[in-house]
Coordinates of C-alpha atoms and ligand atoms in Angstrom, one line a residue:
X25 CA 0.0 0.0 0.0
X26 CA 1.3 3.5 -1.1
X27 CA 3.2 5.3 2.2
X28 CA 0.7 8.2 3.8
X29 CA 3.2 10.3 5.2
X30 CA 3.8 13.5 7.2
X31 CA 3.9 16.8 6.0
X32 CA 1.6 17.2 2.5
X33 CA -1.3 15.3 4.1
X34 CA -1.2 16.8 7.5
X35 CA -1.4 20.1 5.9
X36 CA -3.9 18.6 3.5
X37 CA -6.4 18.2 6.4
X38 CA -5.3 20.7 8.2
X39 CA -6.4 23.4 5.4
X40 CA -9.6 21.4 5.1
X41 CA -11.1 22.4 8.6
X42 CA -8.8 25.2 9.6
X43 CA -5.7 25.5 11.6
X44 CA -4.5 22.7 13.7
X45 CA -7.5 20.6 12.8
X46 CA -10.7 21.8 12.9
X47 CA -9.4 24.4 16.5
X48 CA -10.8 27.1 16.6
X49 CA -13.2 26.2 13.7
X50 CA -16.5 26.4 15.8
X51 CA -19.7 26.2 13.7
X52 CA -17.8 25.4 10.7
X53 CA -19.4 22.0 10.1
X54 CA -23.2 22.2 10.2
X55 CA -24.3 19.5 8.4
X56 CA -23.8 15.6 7.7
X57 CA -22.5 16.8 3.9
X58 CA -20.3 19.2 5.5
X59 CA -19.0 15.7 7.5
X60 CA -18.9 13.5 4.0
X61 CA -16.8 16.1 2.2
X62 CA -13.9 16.2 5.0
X63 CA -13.7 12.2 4.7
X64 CA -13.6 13.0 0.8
X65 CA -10.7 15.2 1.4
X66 CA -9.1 13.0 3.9
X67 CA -5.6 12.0 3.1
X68 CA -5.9 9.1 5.9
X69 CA -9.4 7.8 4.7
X70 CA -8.4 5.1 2.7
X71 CA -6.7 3.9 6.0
X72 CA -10.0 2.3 7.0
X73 CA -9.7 0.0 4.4
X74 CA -7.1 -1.7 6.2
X75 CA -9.8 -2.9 9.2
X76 CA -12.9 -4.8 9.3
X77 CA -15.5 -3.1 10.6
X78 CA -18.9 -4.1 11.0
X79 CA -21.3 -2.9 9.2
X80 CA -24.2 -0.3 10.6
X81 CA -21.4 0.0 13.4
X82 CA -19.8 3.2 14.7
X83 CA -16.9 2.1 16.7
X84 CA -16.1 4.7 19.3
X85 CA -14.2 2.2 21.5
X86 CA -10.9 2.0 20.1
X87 CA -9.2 3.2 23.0
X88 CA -10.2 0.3 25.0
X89 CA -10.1 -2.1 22.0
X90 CA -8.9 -1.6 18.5
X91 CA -10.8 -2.8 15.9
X92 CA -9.5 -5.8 13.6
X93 CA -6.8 -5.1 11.1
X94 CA -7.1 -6.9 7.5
X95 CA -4.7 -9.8 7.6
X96 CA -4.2 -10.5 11.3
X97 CA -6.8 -13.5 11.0
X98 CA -4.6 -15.2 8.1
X99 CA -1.6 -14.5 9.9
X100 CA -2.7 -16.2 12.8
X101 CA -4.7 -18.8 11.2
X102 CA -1.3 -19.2 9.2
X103 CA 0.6 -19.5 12.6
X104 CA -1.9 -21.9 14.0
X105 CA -2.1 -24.3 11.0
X106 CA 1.4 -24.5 9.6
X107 CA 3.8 -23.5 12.1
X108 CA 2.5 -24.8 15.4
X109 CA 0.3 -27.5 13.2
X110 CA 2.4 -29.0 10.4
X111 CA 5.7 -27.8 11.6
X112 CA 5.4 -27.5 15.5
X113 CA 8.4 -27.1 18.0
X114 CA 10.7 -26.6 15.1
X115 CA 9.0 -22.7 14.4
X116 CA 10.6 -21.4 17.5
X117 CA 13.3 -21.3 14.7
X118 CA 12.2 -21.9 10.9
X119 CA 9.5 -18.9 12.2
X120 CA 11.8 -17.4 14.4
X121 CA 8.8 -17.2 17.4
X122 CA 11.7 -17.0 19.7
X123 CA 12.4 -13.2 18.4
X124 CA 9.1 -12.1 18.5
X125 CA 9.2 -9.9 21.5
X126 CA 12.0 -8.5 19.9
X127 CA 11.0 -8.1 16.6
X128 CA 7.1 -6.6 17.7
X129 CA 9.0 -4.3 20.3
X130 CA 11.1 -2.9 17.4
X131 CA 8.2 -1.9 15.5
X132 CA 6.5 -0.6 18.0
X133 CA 9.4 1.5 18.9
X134 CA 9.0 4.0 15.7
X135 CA 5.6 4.6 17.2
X136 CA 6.9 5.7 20.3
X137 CA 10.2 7.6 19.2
X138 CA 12.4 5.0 20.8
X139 CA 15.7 3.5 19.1
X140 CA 15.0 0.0 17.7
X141 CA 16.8 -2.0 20.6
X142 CA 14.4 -0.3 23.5
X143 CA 11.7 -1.6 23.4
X144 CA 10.0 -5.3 24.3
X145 CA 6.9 -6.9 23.7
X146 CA 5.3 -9.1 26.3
X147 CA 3.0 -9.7 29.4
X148 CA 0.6 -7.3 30.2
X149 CA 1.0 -3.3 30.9
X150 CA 0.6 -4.1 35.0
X151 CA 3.6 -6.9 35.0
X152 CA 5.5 -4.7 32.7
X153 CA 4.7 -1.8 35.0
X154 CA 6.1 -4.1 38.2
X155 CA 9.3 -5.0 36.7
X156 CA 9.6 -1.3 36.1
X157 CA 9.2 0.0 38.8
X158 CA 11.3 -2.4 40.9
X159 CA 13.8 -2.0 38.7
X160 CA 13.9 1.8 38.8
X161 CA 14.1 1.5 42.6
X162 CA 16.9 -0.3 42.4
X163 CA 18.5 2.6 40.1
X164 CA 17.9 5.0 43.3
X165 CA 18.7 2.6 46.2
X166 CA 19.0 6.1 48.3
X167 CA 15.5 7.2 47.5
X168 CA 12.6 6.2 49.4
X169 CA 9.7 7.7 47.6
X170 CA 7.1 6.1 44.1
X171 CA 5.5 9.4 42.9
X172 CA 2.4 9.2 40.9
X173 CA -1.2 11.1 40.8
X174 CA -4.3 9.6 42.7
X175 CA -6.4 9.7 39.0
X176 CA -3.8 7.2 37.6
X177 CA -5.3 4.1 36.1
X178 CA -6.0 2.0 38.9
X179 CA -3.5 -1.0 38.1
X180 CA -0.9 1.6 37.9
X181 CA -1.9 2.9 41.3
X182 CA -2.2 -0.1 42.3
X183 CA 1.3 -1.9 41.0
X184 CA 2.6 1.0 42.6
X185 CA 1.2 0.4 46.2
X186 CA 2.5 -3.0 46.0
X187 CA 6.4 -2.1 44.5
X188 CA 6.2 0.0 47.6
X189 CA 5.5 -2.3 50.3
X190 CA 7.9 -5.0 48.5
X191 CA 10.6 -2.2 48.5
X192 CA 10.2 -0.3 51.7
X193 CA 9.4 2.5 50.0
X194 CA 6.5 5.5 50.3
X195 CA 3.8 5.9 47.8
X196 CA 3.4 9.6 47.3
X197 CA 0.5 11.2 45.3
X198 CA 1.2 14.3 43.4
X199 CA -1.7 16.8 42.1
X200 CA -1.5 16.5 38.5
X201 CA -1.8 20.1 37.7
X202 CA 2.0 20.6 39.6
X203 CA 3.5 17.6 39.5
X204 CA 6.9 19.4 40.2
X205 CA 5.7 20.4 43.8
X206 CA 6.1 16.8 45.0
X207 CA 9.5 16.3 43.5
X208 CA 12.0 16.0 45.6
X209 CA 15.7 14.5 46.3
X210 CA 13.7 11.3 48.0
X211 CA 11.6 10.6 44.9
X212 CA 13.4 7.4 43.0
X213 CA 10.4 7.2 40.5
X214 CA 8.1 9.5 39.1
X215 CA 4.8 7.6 37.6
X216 CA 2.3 8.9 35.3
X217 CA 0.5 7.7 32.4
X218 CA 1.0 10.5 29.6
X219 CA -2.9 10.5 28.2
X220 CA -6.0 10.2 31.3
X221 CA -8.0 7.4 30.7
X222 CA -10.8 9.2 31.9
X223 CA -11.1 12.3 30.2
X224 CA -8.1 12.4 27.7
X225 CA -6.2 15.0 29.2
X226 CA -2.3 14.6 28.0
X227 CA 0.5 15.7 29.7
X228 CA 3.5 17.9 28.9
X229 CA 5.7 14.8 28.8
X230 CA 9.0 16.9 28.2
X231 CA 8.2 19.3 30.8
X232 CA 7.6 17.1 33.2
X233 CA 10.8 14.5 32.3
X234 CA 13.2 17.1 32.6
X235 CA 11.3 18.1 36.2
X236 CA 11.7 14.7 37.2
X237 CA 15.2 14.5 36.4
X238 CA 16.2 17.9 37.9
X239 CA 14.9 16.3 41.2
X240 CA 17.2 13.3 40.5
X241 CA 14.3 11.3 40.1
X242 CA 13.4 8.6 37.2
X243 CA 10.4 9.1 34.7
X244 CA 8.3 6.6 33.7
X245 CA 5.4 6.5 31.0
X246 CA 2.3 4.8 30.5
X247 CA 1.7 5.2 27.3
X248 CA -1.6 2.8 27.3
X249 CA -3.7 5.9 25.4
X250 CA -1.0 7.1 23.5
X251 CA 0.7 4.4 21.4
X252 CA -0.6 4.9 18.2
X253 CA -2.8 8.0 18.9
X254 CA -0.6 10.6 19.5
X255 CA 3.1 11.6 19.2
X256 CA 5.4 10.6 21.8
X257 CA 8.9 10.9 21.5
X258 CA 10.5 8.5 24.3
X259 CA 13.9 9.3 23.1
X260 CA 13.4 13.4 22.8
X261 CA 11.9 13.5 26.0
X262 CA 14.7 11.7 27.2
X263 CA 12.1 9.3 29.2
X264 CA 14.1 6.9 31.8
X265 CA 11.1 4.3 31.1
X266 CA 7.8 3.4 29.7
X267 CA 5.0 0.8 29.5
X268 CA 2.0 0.6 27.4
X269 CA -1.0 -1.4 25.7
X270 CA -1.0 -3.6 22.7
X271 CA -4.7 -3.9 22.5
X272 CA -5.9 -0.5 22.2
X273 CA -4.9 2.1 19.2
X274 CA -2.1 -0.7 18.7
X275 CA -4.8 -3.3 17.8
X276 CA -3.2 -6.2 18.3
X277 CA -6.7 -7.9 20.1
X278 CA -8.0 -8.6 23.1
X279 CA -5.4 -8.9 25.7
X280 CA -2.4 -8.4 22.9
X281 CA 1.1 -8.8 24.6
X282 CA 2.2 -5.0 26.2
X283 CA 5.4 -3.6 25.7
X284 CA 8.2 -2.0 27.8
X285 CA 10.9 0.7 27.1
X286 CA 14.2 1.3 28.8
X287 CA 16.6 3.9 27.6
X288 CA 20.0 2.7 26.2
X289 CA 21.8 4.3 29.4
X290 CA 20.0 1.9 32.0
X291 CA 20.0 -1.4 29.9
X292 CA 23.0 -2.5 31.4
X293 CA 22.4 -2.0 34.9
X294 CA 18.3 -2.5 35.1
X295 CA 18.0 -5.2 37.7
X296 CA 13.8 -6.3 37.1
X297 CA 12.7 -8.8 39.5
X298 CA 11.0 -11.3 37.5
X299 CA 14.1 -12.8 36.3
X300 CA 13.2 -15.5 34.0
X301 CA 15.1 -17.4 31.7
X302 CA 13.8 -15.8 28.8
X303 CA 15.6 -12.5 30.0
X304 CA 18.8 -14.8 30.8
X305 CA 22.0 -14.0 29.0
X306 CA 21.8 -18.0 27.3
X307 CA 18.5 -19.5 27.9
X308 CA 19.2 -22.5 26.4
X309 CA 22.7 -22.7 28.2
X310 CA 20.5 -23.7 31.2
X311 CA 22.9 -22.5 33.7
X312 CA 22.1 -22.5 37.3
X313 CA 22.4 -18.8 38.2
X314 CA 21.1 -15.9 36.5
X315 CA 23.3 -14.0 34.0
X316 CA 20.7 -11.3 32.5
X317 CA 20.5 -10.8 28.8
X318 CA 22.9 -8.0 27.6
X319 CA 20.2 -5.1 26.6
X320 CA 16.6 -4.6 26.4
X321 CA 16.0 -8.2 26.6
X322 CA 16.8 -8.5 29.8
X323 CA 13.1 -7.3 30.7
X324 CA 11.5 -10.4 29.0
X325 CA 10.2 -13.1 31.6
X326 CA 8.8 -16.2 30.1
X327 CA 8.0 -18.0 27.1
X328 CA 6.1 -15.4 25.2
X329 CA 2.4 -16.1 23.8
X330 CA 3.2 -16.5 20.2
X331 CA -0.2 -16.4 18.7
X332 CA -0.8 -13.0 20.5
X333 CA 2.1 -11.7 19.5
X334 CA 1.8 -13.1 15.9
X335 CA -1.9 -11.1 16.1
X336 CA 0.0 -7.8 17.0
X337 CA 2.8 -8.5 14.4
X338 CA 0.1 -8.3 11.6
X339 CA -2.1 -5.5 13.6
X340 CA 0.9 -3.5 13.4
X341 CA 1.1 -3.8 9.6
X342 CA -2.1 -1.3 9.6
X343 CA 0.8 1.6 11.0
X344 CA 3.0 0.6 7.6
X345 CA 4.0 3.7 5.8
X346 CA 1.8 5.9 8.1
X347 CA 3.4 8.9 10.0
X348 CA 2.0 9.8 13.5
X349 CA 1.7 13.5 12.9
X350 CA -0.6 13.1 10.1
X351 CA -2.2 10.7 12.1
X352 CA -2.0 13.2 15.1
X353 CA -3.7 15.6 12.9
X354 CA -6.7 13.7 11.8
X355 CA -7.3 13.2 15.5
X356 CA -7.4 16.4 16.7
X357 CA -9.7 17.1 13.6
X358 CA -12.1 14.5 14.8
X359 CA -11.9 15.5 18.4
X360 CA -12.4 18.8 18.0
X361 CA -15.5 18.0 15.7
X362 CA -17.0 16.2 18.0
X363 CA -16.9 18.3 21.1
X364 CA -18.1 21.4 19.1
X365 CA -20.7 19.1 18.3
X366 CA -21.8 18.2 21.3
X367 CA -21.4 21.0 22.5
X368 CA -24.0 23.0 20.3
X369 CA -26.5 20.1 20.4
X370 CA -26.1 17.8 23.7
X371 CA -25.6 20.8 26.1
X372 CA -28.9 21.5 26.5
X373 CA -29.8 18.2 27.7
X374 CA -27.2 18.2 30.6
X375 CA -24.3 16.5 29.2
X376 CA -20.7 18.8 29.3
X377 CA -17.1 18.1 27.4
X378 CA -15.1 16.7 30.2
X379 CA -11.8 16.4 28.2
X380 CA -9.8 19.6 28.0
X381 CA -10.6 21.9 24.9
X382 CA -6.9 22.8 24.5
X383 CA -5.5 20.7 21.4
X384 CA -1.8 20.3 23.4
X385 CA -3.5 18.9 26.2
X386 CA -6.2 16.1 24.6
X387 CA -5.3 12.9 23.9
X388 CA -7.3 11.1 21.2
X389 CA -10.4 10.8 22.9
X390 CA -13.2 12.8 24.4
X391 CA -15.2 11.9 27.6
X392 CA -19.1 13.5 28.3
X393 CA -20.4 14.0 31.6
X394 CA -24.0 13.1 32.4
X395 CA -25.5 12.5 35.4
X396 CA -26.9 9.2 33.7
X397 CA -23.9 8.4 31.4
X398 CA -23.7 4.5 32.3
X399 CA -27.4 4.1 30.4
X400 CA -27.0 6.8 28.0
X401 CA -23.8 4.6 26.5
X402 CA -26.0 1.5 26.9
X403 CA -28.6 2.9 25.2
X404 CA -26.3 4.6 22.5
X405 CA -24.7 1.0 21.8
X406 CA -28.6 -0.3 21.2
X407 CA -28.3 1.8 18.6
X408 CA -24.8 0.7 16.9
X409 CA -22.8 3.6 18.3
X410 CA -20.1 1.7 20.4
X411 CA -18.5 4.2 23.4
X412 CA -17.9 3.2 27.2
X413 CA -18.5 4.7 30.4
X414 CA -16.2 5.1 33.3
X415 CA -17.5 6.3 36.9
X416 CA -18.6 7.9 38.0
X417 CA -20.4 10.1 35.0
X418 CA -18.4 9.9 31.7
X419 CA -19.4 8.7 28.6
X420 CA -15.8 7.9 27.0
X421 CA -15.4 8.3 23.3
X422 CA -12.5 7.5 21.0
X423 CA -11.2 8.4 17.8
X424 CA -8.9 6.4 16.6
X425 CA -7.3 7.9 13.6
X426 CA -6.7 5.5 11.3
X427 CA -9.8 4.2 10.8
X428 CA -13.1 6.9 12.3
X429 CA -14.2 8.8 9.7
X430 CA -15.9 12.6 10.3
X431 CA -18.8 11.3 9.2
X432 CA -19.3 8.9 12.2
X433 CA -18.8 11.6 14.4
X434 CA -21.7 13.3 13.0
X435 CA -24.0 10.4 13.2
X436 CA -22.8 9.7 16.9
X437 CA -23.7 13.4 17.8
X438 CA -27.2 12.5 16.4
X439 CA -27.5 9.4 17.7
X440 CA -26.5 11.1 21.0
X441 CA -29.4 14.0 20.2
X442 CA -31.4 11.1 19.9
X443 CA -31.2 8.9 22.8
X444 CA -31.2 11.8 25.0
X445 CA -34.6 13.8 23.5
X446 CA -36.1 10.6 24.0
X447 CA -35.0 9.7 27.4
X448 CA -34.5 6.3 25.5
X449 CA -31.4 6.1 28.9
X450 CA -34.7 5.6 31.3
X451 CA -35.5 2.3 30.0
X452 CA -34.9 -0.7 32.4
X453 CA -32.9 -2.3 30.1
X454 CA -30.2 0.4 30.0
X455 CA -29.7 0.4 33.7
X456 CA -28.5 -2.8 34.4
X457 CA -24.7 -3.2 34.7
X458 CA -23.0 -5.3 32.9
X459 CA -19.4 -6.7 34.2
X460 CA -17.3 -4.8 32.2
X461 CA -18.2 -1.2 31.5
Ligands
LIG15 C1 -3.4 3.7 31.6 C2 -3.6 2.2 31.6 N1 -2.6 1.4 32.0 C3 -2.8 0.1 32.0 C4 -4.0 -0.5 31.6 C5 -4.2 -2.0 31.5 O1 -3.2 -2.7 31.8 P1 -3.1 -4.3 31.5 O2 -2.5 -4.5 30.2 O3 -2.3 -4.9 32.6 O4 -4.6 -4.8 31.6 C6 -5.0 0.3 31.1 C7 -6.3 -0.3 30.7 O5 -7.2 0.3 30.3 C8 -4.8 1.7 31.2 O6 -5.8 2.5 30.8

């Protein structure tokens, strides 16, 4: 597929709705046609093409789960049958599964801004996130403090808890409006993830790396709603580490493997605690004791799930030839679209833009408050529009850029208008909660 690349198409879109996206464009799109002819002049459109999407669908959920790339179900199919079928143990090397964490983690790097031998693929974001953190208390032994903010995604907060109790350390909670106020010469760790989940708001990363390391502190990223959605430049912020999803704007499936960074000048001396002899310096050597792996592979565990990270392999095909600014660009289009949206047609029912209006500081996504928001989503996904809701009021919407077109976020907006002149929210059915949200 031909490359869809930075500059010309950023600025392609960017002169269809105005400046930066559609900022500062209020009122400018007033119809659905309006909607069409911005998909007609989308450089990214044909982007879509590379996902299966359901039909009579608009999939608002891709920050929770990406949609289906074309190819990953051959490509896994392919892996079942042939390699782990027909040619079984013997793909570990004729289809070299044993580099995969490698090999996924190198990809994924571009996306990130990382040099190709810094990132790994494997486990999930909250084991990647423990070995982390350990290991960057182990950088500070003098330190006694694991800063983060109390709205962190509860695992993180959570993982965090527990690193501290393991390592004698203090869990401190910073306000997330000054992080630097809590930074101080007994912080080891400073732990944040770069994008809210709840309302989207992203956060200066530079600024707040080079905080962190003024305090002699460490920085670590969660990069769970920014992979893939938004620019992030690991390297330029000069980041000490990061974690983040494979299942979300990476869409590499349900529970796809995670991934973990370490910059080049702590690969040497990170000591993670799950020392497993896929991070060993010879695995197949055996030996007794444990020699770590010379670089970033010293953060792998375990035998890595192959057909998961075969799925996310292929998912990550759908970034081929695809720069994240232009990507970047179409988001902000989208997101700006829609909360101008909702703002001049769902206000008057009681529902507010909870995400922050300033392009710098909004991820890819944009959260609604409403008193009612758990039923208003439910009801909203009875009629094909596919959000989620996280407590205690938000309606959570994303826009993942390579495959939303304006046009659904026109139709959502009405759908929205819809359920909410109704009151379709009040029906019984929409009340009851289901297990996952
Ligand atoms: C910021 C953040 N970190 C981590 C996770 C999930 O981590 P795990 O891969 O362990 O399920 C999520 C899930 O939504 C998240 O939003």
């Amino acid at each position: 597929m031909a490359g869809v690349t930075g500059v010309a198409d950023a600025a392609g879109i960017a002169g269809v709705t105005g400046m930066a996206g559609l900022a500062g464009t209020t009122g400018m799109v007033s119809s659905r046609a309006e909607a069409e002819l911005l998909d007609r002049r989308d450089p990214l459109a044909s982007l879509r093409d590379r996902f299966v999407l359901p039909g009579g669908v608009i999939y608002l959920d891709g920050n929770s789960l990406g949609a289906l790339p074309r190819g990953v179900a051959e490509r896994v199919a392919r892996a079942v049958e042939s390699e782990w079928g027909r040619d079984l143990i013997r793909s570990w090397n004729s289809a070299d599964w044993i580099s995969l964490p490698r090999r996924v983690g190198a990809r994924i790097a571009r996306l990130v801004g990382a040099p190709q031998d810094s990132v790994i693929a494997g486990d999930s974001t909250s084991v990647q996130l423990f070995k982390l953190l350990v290991a960057a208390a182990r950088l500070r032994p003098q330190r006694r403090v694991i800063l983060t903010e109390p709205g962190n995604f509860p695992t993180d907060s959570y993982v965090a808890a527990s690193v501290a109790r393991l390592s004698g350390l203090q869990l401190r909670w910073c306000d997330p409006a000054d992080v630097e106020a809590s930074l101080d010469e007994d912080v080891a760790v400073l732990s944040l993830t770069h994008v809210d989940y709840r309302t989207g708001r992203m956060h200066d990363a530079a600024a707040i790396t080079a905080a962190a390391h003024r305090a002699g502190a460490l920085m670590l990223w969660d990069l769970a709603h920014s992979a893939g959605a938004v620019p992030v430049a690991l390297q330029q912020w000069d980041a000490d580490l990061a974690v983040g999803c494979g299942y979300k704007y990476l869409c590499g499936g349900p529970g796809a493997p995670a991934f973990a960074y370490v910059h080049p000048r702590w690969q040497e001396a990170l000591d993670q605690p799950l020392a497993g002899w896929m991070g060993h310096a010879a695995p197949f050597a055996l030996e007794r004791d444990y020699r770590p792996a010379a670089g970033i592979g010293r953060v792998a565990t375990g035998t890595p799930p192959v057909l998961s990270m075969v799925a996310l392999d292929a998912a990550l095909d759908a970034f081929d030839g695809v720069s994240i600014d232009a990507l970047r660009t179409k988001s902000l289009a989208l997101t700006e679209l829609f909360g101008q949206l909702a703002d001049e047609r769902l206000a008057t029912y009681g529902v507010s833009v909870a995400s922050p209006r300033e392009p710098a500081q909004r991820g890819s996504q944009v959260s609604l408050r409403h008193e009612q928001a758990y039923a208003v989503v439910q009801a909203l996904i009875a009629r094909g529009v596919v959000g989620d809701y996280r407590e205690p009021d938000l309606a959570r919407f994303g826009f993942a850029p390579l495959y939303i077109p304006f046009v659904d976020v026109w139709d959502a907006v009405e759908q929205l208008a819809s359920v909410l002149a109704a009151e379709e929210w009040r029906r019984p059915e929409h009340q009851v909660r289901a297990g996952v949200t």
